[in-house]
Amino acid sequence: MTDAANSGRVGADRPPVILYEEVVKRYGGFVALNGVSARVHQGEVVCLIGPSGSGKSTLLRCTNALEAIEGGRIVFEGQTLPTPALAAPVRRRMGMVFQNFELFPHKSALENVAIGPRTVLGTAKAEAEEKAQALLVKVGLADKAASYPSELSGGQQQRVAIARALAMEPEVMLFDEPTSALDPETVGEVLNVMKRLAEEGMTMIVVTHEMTFARRVGSWVVVFDKGRVVEEGVPKQVFEQPREQRTRDFFSHLSWSG
Amino acid sequence: MTYDWSVIWQYRGALLSGVGTTILLSVLTMAIALPGGVLVMLMRRSPIAPVSWLGAAYVEFFRNVPAILLVYWTFYVLPIVAAIDIPPFTTGLLALALSVTAYNAEAFRAGVGSIRQGQWNAGLALGMTRSQTFLKIVLPQAVSRVVPAIANNWVSLFKNTSLVSVIAVGDLAYNAMQIRSQTYRILEVLTALAVIYWALGFPQAKFVDWLQKRYGVKE
Ligand SMILES: Nc1ncnc2c1ncn2[C@@H]1O[C@H](COP(=O)(O)OP(=O)(O)O)[C@@H](O)[C@H]1O
Ligand SMILES: [Mg+2]
């Protein structure tokens, strides 16, 4: 990557956590990722934006090897990502937050947060639950430990989901449109938790349609279209002086023109 | 035509013992067919082709053979093939368990299939293995979704236990037929038999309705 391409990038001098090199992902004959190259440095908040269907979620699922890639490679902390069948040890070092929360409905909020360490790391119940409680405090849900997901609002569920991912003490957090399924009044509480995480120095990849969040919290913005990176840069440049026509097209489709 | 309902009271001991056998047979059959159904479902889901093929063959065979044939087969053929004496109750239990296991396996398979990929991904993303995700996340949810279907299988099983009367297991139907042949009171005995099956089965059916409301459509 040239210096010019990284201009103004605050994290560029820090070690890369994730490297994407010419990543190709196909579903049958359909090419979902068509040679994606990008990088994420320690402590960066990289925001992936772009039209729906452009491959953003696919890239996240490939990042923690929930799906195999057909070409190129993904390097995490210096190691090429293994195939999905062998990826459990790598996945425990990455946290993932889903658009639909995907909390475990048969477990309480506390159990949802404790189950990762309990199952994967073999942490003792008391210790795991103590830590889970502390994480619920951190996301502002100290009083919801005993509640089941169906008893929580969308924003509360998503905050539990963030706590669940944090319980594994991941080196990087992957967010796939974490606020898209939320009622407008609960979006803010989730974004605030994410902002706080970013300020603590967590490395984050965030797929989002919340342009305000990308602008204010993002340290690097990557614009996707049709399975390719169209443009990337610091938020100020991408949002105020987009270099590519397709970026401008995307922004113009975002604004309501009724 | 005169009716003599007193025979029913006179033979209440045999009828009660028949009820006991019918209930015991149902409970034992289900006690085998629940873990059996999970096992066969796991076989069908196995990535090892011969194992999954065996699971599928099991289900397709036992679902599509009349249960009464299984009852006869385990009673007449199995002792010869196995060269051991097997009491009728055991052969009847085996026949019913083989059959209900196939139905339960299908119910469990549908239940597991109904858990969306996102739940798998959520477990895997925490670093769980596929089998941990299956056991901790997918199976518990599948089981609660499968409760209504299993309850239906139970209700069918309860009635189908009457099939073992053809091999002289002293269940409710067999004992009733014995009373009939001793008293020639066919109308009274068959009516009483129907009433007893109904009285036992109706609350179960109502309970299933309740379970379906409770567990049926829920996300
Ligand atoms: N499991 C799948 N099978 C087939 N096609 C898929 C699958 N997942 C995603 N796709 C396709 O890949 C493209 C990219 O999808 P996605 O990564 O979800 O886009 P985005 O998150 O940017 O909206 C879409 O056209 C989608 O239909
Ligand atoms: Mg998406």
XYZ file of C-alpha atoms and ligand atoms in Angstrom:
505
model
C 0.000 0.000 0.000
C 1.377 3.404 -0.917
C 1.859 6.179 1.583
C -0.537 8.339 -0.366
C -3.269 5.729 0.078
C -2.738 5.914 3.820
C -2.614 9.680 3.985
C -3.745 11.059 7.288
C -4.228 7.558 8.662
C -3.549 7.762 12.364
C -3.084 4.048 12.916
C -0.791 3.487 9.946
C 2.370 3.337 12.028
C 0.897 0.769 14.388
C 1.150 -2.966 13.710
C -1.579 -4.349 11.467
C -4.054 -6.671 13.169
C -5.810 -7.844 10.026
C -4.631 -7.830 6.419
C -6.880 -8.633 3.493
C -4.980 -9.554 0.343
C -6.955 -9.911 -2.877
C -9.716 -11.796 -1.062
C -12.159 -13.600 -3.339
C -15.408 -15.162 -2.139
C -17.934 -16.856 -4.429
C -21.395 -18.256 -3.839
C -21.764 -20.668 -6.722
C -21.181 -18.528 -9.787
C -21.809 -15.276 -7.916
C -18.734 -13.312 -6.878
C -19.460 -11.706 -3.498
C -15.889 -10.489 -2.863
C -13.901 -9.702 -5.945
C -10.317 -9.152 -4.842
C -10.616 -7.163 -1.628
C -7.423 -5.691 -0.183
C -7.457 -3.678 3.010
C -5.831 -3.529 6.396
C -6.775 -2.836 9.976
C -4.224 -1.529 12.456
C -4.238 -1.865 16.197
C -6.698 0.467 17.886
C -8.337 1.566 14.660
C -12.058 1.801 14.112
C -12.444 0.835 10.473
C -15.930 1.538 9.145
C -17.171 -0.410 6.132
C -19.843 1.426 4.222
C -21.501 0.838 0.880
C -24.726 -0.251 -0.780
C -26.580 -3.262 0.500
C -25.432 -6.457 -1.196
C -21.933 -5.104 -1.802
C -20.270 -7.800 0.333
C -19.676 -6.068 3.676
C -21.253 -8.794 5.820
C -19.557 -11.430 3.721
C -16.178 -9.856 4.442
C -16.886 -9.936 8.186
C -17.946 -13.597 8.066
C -14.753 -14.403 6.186
C -12.704 -12.405 8.697
C -13.399 -14.863 11.500
C -13.559 -17.824 9.101
C -17.255 -18.479 9.492
C -16.946 -18.850 5.735
C -14.105 -20.051 3.558
C -12.555 -17.837 0.898
C -11.753 -19.009 -2.603
C -8.858 -16.714 -3.355
C -6.316 -14.401 -1.736
C -5.695 -14.543 1.973
C -6.589 -12.988 5.274
C -3.812 -12.528 7.821
C -4.692 -12.113 11.482
C -1.872 -11.129 13.869
C 0.694 -12.393 11.389
C -0.989 -15.757 10.792
C -2.881 -16.701 7.665
C -6.444 -17.574 8.619
C -7.146 -21.320 8.740
C -10.125 -22.980 7.059
C -13.483 -22.729 8.885
C -13.220 -26.259 10.313
C -9.963 -25.364 12.083
C -10.787 -21.790 13.013
C -12.263 -22.137 16.532
C -8.992 -21.082 18.272
C -8.774 -17.992 16.043
C -12.443 -17.063 16.475
C -12.158 -16.934 20.242
C -9.751 -14.016 19.787
C -12.277 -12.034 17.720
C -15.613 -10.778 18.968
C -18.578 -10.597 16.625
C -21.806 -8.626 16.943
C -24.667 -9.402 14.594
C -27.402 -7.308 13.060
C -30.083 -9.522 14.665
C -28.220 -9.807 17.993
C -28.395 -13.614 17.905
C -28.539 -13.856 21.669
C -29.206 -17.369 22.924
C -32.933 -17.244 23.742
C -32.812 -20.116 26.233
C -30.212 -18.360 28.399
C -30.469 -15.335 30.676
C -28.474 -12.194 29.885
C -25.859 -13.229 32.444
C -25.627 -16.748 31.024
C -25.332 -15.362 27.503
C -22.290 -13.378 28.569
C -20.770 -16.161 30.657
C -21.246 -19.015 28.194
C -18.229 -18.201 26.020
C -15.617 -18.334 28.798
C -17.457 -21.226 30.464
C -17.581 -23.387 27.348
C -14.513 -22.346 25.420
C -12.015 -21.444 28.134
C -13.358 -23.765 30.840
C -13.648 -20.879 33.285
C -15.324 -21.799 36.597
C -18.980 -20.808 36.854
C -18.569 -18.337 39.715
C -15.636 -16.600 38.060
C -17.315 -16.445 34.639
C -20.508 -15.040 36.112
C -18.678 -12.468 38.178
C -16.928 -11.255 35.057
C -20.183 -11.373 33.096
C -21.861 -9.211 35.720
C -19.037 -6.675 35.466
C -19.479 -6.576 31.683
C -23.230 -6.060 32.049
C -22.427 -3.132 34.337
C -20.102 -1.805 31.688
C -22.833 -1.835 29.018
C -25.319 -0.317 31.468
C -27.415 -3.412 32.114
C -26.473 -4.294 35.687
C -30.120 -4.849 36.593
C -30.921 -7.114 33.613
C -28.655 -10.057 34.457
C -31.569 -12.399 35.149
C -33.677 -11.283 32.174
C -34.116 -13.450 29.111
C -33.534 -11.961 25.661
C -37.266 -11.948 24.888
C -37.767 -9.648 27.878
C -35.264 -7.065 26.623
C -35.584 -4.251 24.097
C -33.524 -4.429 20.913
C -30.999 -1.950 22.221
C -30.635 -3.899 25.453
C -30.240 -7.174 23.573
C -27.533 -5.701 21.398
C -25.670 -4.399 24.443
C -25.829 -7.881 25.980
C -24.474 -9.216 22.682
C -21.568 -6.781 22.878
C -20.871 -7.872 26.463
C -21.029 -11.516 25.325
C -18.364 -10.873 22.706
C -16.200 -8.865 25.127
C -16.273 -11.709 27.649
C -13.754 -13.567 25.483
C -11.374 -10.591 25.736
C -11.018 -10.366 21.972
C -8.212 -8.583 20.174
C -10.619 -7.210 17.606
C -14.381 -6.645 17.498
C -16.430 -7.168 14.326
C -19.757 -5.347 14.152
C -22.217 -6.167 11.366
C -24.761 -3.351 11.182
C -25.287 -3.475 14.939
C -28.021 -0.828 14.947
C -29.914 -1.622 11.729
C -32.538 -3.753 13.460
C -33.145 -1.283 16.272
C -35.931 1.149 16.980
C -34.566 4.663 16.454
C -34.784 5.540 20.148
C -32.456 2.681 21.144
C -29.781 3.235 18.485
C -27.965 5.814 20.586
C -27.413 3.562 23.601
C -25.681 0.959 21.436
C -23.559 3.494 19.571
C -22.508 5.015 22.890
C -21.260 1.662 24.134
C -19.332 1.217 20.873
C -17.890 4.702 21.118
C -16.669 4.001 24.633
C -15.033 0.782 23.436
C -13.284 2.705 20.675
C -12.013 5.259 23.170
C -10.589 2.428 25.273
C -8.482 1.481 22.276
C -10.379 -1.578 21.032
C -9.624 -2.494 17.432
C -12.954 -2.511 15.611
C -14.353 -3.247 12.183
C -17.812 -1.756 11.900
C -20.211 -2.322 9.023
C -22.677 0.515 9.364
C -25.193 2.793 7.755
C -24.795 5.247 10.649
C -22.784 7.853 8.776
C -22.576 10.105 11.820
C -20.939 7.312 13.766
C -18.500 6.565 10.933
C -17.614 10.239 10.725
C -17.167 10.909 14.431
C -15.868 7.616 15.784
C -14.355 5.967 12.716
C -10.640 6.356 12.196
C -10.689 4.903 8.680
C -13.521 4.458 6.216
C -13.645 1.797 3.495
C -16.274 2.168 0.777
C -17.552 -1.048 -0.778
C -19.387 -1.622 -4.026
C -20.058 -4.864 -5.866
C -17.557 -6.888 -3.865
C -14.704 -4.420 -4.270
C -13.156 -1.589 -2.303
C -14.054 1.553 -4.210
C -12.272 4.036 -2.040
C -10.805 4.378 1.441
C -9.590 7.220 3.563
C -9.993 9.172 6.752
C -13.654 10.021 7.433
C -13.201 13.720 6.705
C -11.823 13.052 3.238
C -14.291 10.289 2.289
C -17.350 12.184 3.456
C -16.324 15.694 2.413
C -14.216 15.094 -0.673
C -15.001 11.632 -2.020
C -12.621 10.806 -4.848
C -14.815 8.276 -6.618
C -18.058 8.754 -8.457
C -19.442 5.532 -6.975
C -18.867 6.882 -3.464
C -20.793 10.020 -4.370
C -23.570 7.882 -5.892
C -23.809 5.917 -2.668
C -24.064 9.074 -0.574
C -26.690 10.543 -2.844
C -28.807 7.381 -2.521
C -28.553 7.593 1.253
C -30.113 11.011 1.524
C -33.847 11.096 1.309
C -34.969 12.961 -1.765
C -38.721 13.001 -1.215
C -81.182 -57.978 23.771
C -80.152 -57.530 27.379
C -77.003 -55.856 28.571
C -74.968 -56.995 31.493
C -72.587 -54.240 32.490
C -71.716 -55.976 35.728
C -69.055 -58.003 33.891
C -66.970 -54.861 33.633
C -66.963 -54.409 37.389
C -66.486 -58.114 37.919
C -63.335 -58.107 35.786
C -62.036 -54.738 36.984
C -58.837 -56.362 38.253
C -57.866 -57.602 34.785
C -58.815 -54.290 33.185
C -56.794 -52.310 35.715
C -53.801 -54.546 35.269
C -54.192 -54.047 31.501
C -54.187 -50.279 31.994
C -51.030 -50.617 34.070
C -49.304 -52.658 31.362
C -50.385 -50.234 28.636
C -49.018 -47.271 30.564
C -45.800 -49.076 31.463
C -45.283 -50.119 27.856
C -45.827 -46.565 26.616
C -43.468 -45.069 29.183
C -40.713 -47.599 28.537
C -41.083 -47.265 24.765
C -40.732 -43.493 24.960
C -37.838 -43.796 27.415
C -35.990 -45.737 24.703
C -37.280 -43.780 21.714
C -36.281 -40.321 22.999
C -32.524 -40.949 23.248
C -32.916 -43.315 20.288
C -34.460 -40.544 18.223
C -31.650 -38.129 19.126
C -29.086 -40.783 18.215
C -30.634 -41.548 14.821
C -30.997 -37.806 14.117
C -27.295 -37.343 14.941
C -26.453 -40.206 12.589
C -28.437 -38.540 9.791
C -26.535 -35.298 10.371
C -23.152 -37.014 10.426
C -20.593 -35.737 7.907
C -19.500 -39.362 7.462
C -21.576 -40.527 4.499
C -22.137 -44.196 5.459
C -23.284 -43.147 8.943
C -25.756 -40.591 7.659
C -26.938 -43.076 5.045
C -27.548 -45.663 7.770
C -29.556 -43.119 9.773
C -31.675 -42.256 6.743
C -32.199 -45.936 5.906
C -33.324 -46.605 9.479
C -35.914 -43.851 9.405
C -37.232 -44.708 5.967
C -37.503 -48.393 6.835
C -39.218 -48.140 10.193
C -41.529 -45.315 9.199
C -42.784 -47.198 6.197
C -43.332 -50.663 7.644
C -46.647 -51.255 9.472
C -46.053 -51.368 13.212
C -48.075 -54.570 13.513
C -45.634 -56.302 11.179
C -42.782 -55.232 13.464
C -44.685 -56.645 16.413
C -45.108 -60.009 14.668
C -41.569 -59.982 13.380
C -39.910 -59.348 16.747
C -42.171 -61.958 18.325
C -41.821 -64.793 15.813
C -38.633 -64.159 13.871
C -36.267 -62.457 16.273
C -36.100 -65.277 18.848
C -35.225 -67.691 16.029
C -32.613 -65.432 14.491
C -31.125 -64.508 17.858
C -31.562 -68.071 19.153
C -32.763 -66.869 22.565
C -36.061 -66.793 24.390
C -37.482 -63.283 24.568
C -40.635 -62.665 26.595
C -43.580 -61.192 24.611
C -43.523 -57.958 26.606
C -39.910 -57.367 25.601
C -40.477 -58.126 21.920
C -43.517 -55.833 21.918
C -41.499 -53.096 23.604
C -38.715 -53.526 21.069
C -41.086 -53.346 18.100
C -42.748 -50.176 19.369
C -39.427 -48.564 20.327
C -37.941 -49.229 16.878
C -40.903 -47.586 15.240
C -41.304 -44.596 17.574
C -37.535 -43.951 17.430
C -37.896 -43.359 13.686
C -40.723 -40.867 14.192
C -38.888 -39.093 17.019
C -35.723 -38.884 14.895
C -37.683 -37.065 12.212
C -39.189 -34.695 14.768
C -35.748 -33.886 16.194
C -34.325 -33.429 12.714
C -37.014 -30.898 11.836
C -36.372 -29.141 15.158
C -32.630 -28.855 14.609
C -33.205 -27.731 11.017
C -35.480 -24.947 12.238
C -32.699 -23.260 14.234
C -31.371 -20.507 12.012
C -27.770 -20.256 10.849
C -27.292 -17.080 12.904
C -27.460 -19.090 16.139
C -24.761 -21.429 14.848
C -22.661 -18.426 13.845
C -23.121 -16.801 17.251
C -21.818 -19.925 19.001
C -18.970 -20.455 16.546
C -17.984 -16.775 16.722
C -17.340 -17.172 20.454
C -14.792 -19.841 19.587
C -17.008 -22.833 20.307
C -16.480 -25.953 18.232
C -19.330 -27.220 16.059
C -20.213 -29.911 18.597
C -20.165 -27.437 21.501
C -22.413 -25.107 19.520
C -24.714 -27.995 18.731
C -24.965 -29.251 22.314
C -25.139 -25.898 24.124
C -26.979 -23.704 21.658
C -28.833 -25.597 18.941
C -30.051 -28.783 20.617
C -31.668 -27.169 23.700
C -33.639 -24.819 21.453
C -34.541 -27.628 19.063
C -35.809 -29.793 21.915
C -38.235 -27.177 23.141
C -39.500 -26.623 19.604
C -39.960 -30.343 19.175
C -42.056 -30.816 22.321
C -45.417 -30.665 20.468
C -44.357 -33.172 17.806
C -42.966 -35.579 20.392
C -46.156 -35.233 22.420
C -48.113 -36.195 19.309
C -45.900 -39.239 18.887
C -46.667 -40.114 22.476
C -50.423 -39.972 21.937
C -50.149 -42.211 18.856
C -47.885 -44.560 20.756
C -50.340 -44.821 23.621
C -53.043 -46.060 21.263
C -50.656 -48.202 19.217
C -49.612 -50.183 22.274
C -52.858 -52.110 21.646
C -51.019 -53.785 18.754
C -49.014 -55.895 21.176
C -52.222 -57.668 22.202
C -51.754 -59.861 19.105
C -48.713 -61.444 20.758
C -50.454 -62.065 24.089
C -48.948 -59.210 26.080
C -51.419 -58.498 28.872
C -52.119 -54.895 27.959
C -55.525 -53.272 28.175
C -56.705 -54.492 24.765
C -55.489 -58.059 25.296
C -57.067 -58.381 28.722
C -60.335 -56.986 27.419
C -60.357 -59.589 24.650
C -59.747 -62.283 27.238
C -62.738 -61.075 29.247
C -64.829 -61.076 26.106
C -63.987 -64.677 25.294
C -64.814 -65.762 28.835
C -68.107 -63.856 29.116
C -69.277 -63.477 25.478
C -70.218 -59.915 26.463
C -68.697 -58.400 23.335
C -70.688 -55.157 23.266
C -70.124 -54.369 26.925
C -66.430 -55.215 26.821
C -65.640 -53.310 23.617
C -67.604 -50.296 24.831
C -65.770 -50.323 28.131
C -62.470 -50.677 26.260
C -63.248 -47.643 24.104
C -64.318 -45.624 27.128
C -61.151 -46.490 29.045
C -58.818 -45.665 26.113
C -60.709 -42.452 25.570
C -60.662 -41.490 29.244
C -56.918 -42.033 29.326
C -56.199 -40.525 25.919
C -58.408 -37.435 26.008
C -56.518 -35.626 28.781
C -53.288 -36.438 26.975
C -54.614 -34.960 23.726
C -55.745 -31.849 25.576
C -52.309 -31.624 27.158
C -50.751 -31.807 23.678
C -52.999 -28.971 22.508
C -51.777 -26.941 25.432
C -48.146 -27.788 24.664
C -48.620 -26.721 21.051
C -49.964 -23.390 22.171
C -47.144 -23.049 24.657
C -44.263 -24.158 22.434
C -45.727 -24.126 18.923
C -45.184 -20.831 17.140
C -42.607 -18.959 19.126
C -39.440 -17.230 18.072
N -24.949 -17.677 1.838
C -25.089 -17.011 0.672
N -25.423 -17.680 -0.456
C -25.564 -17.023 -1.625
N -25.367 -15.713 -1.793
C -25.033 -15.000 -0.717
C -24.878 -15.600 0.573
N -24.542 -14.637 1.444
C -24.486 -13.487 0.744
N -24.771 -13.697 -0.555
C -24.802 -12.683 -1.603
O -23.590 -11.989 -1.579
C -23.801 -10.602 -1.817
C -23.181 -9.812 -0.705
O -23.960 -9.985 0.458
P -23.616 -9.273 1.840
O -22.217 -9.535 2.199
O -24.645 -9.723 2.805
O -23.826 -7.745 1.478
P -23.918 -6.496 2.447
O -23.613 -6.946 3.829
O -22.936 -5.522 1.900
O -25.316 -5.970 2.313
C -25.290 -10.402 -1.928
O -25.632 -10.308 -3.287
C -25.872 -11.649 -1.337
O -27.081 -11.991 -1.977
Mg -24.949 -6.948 5.461
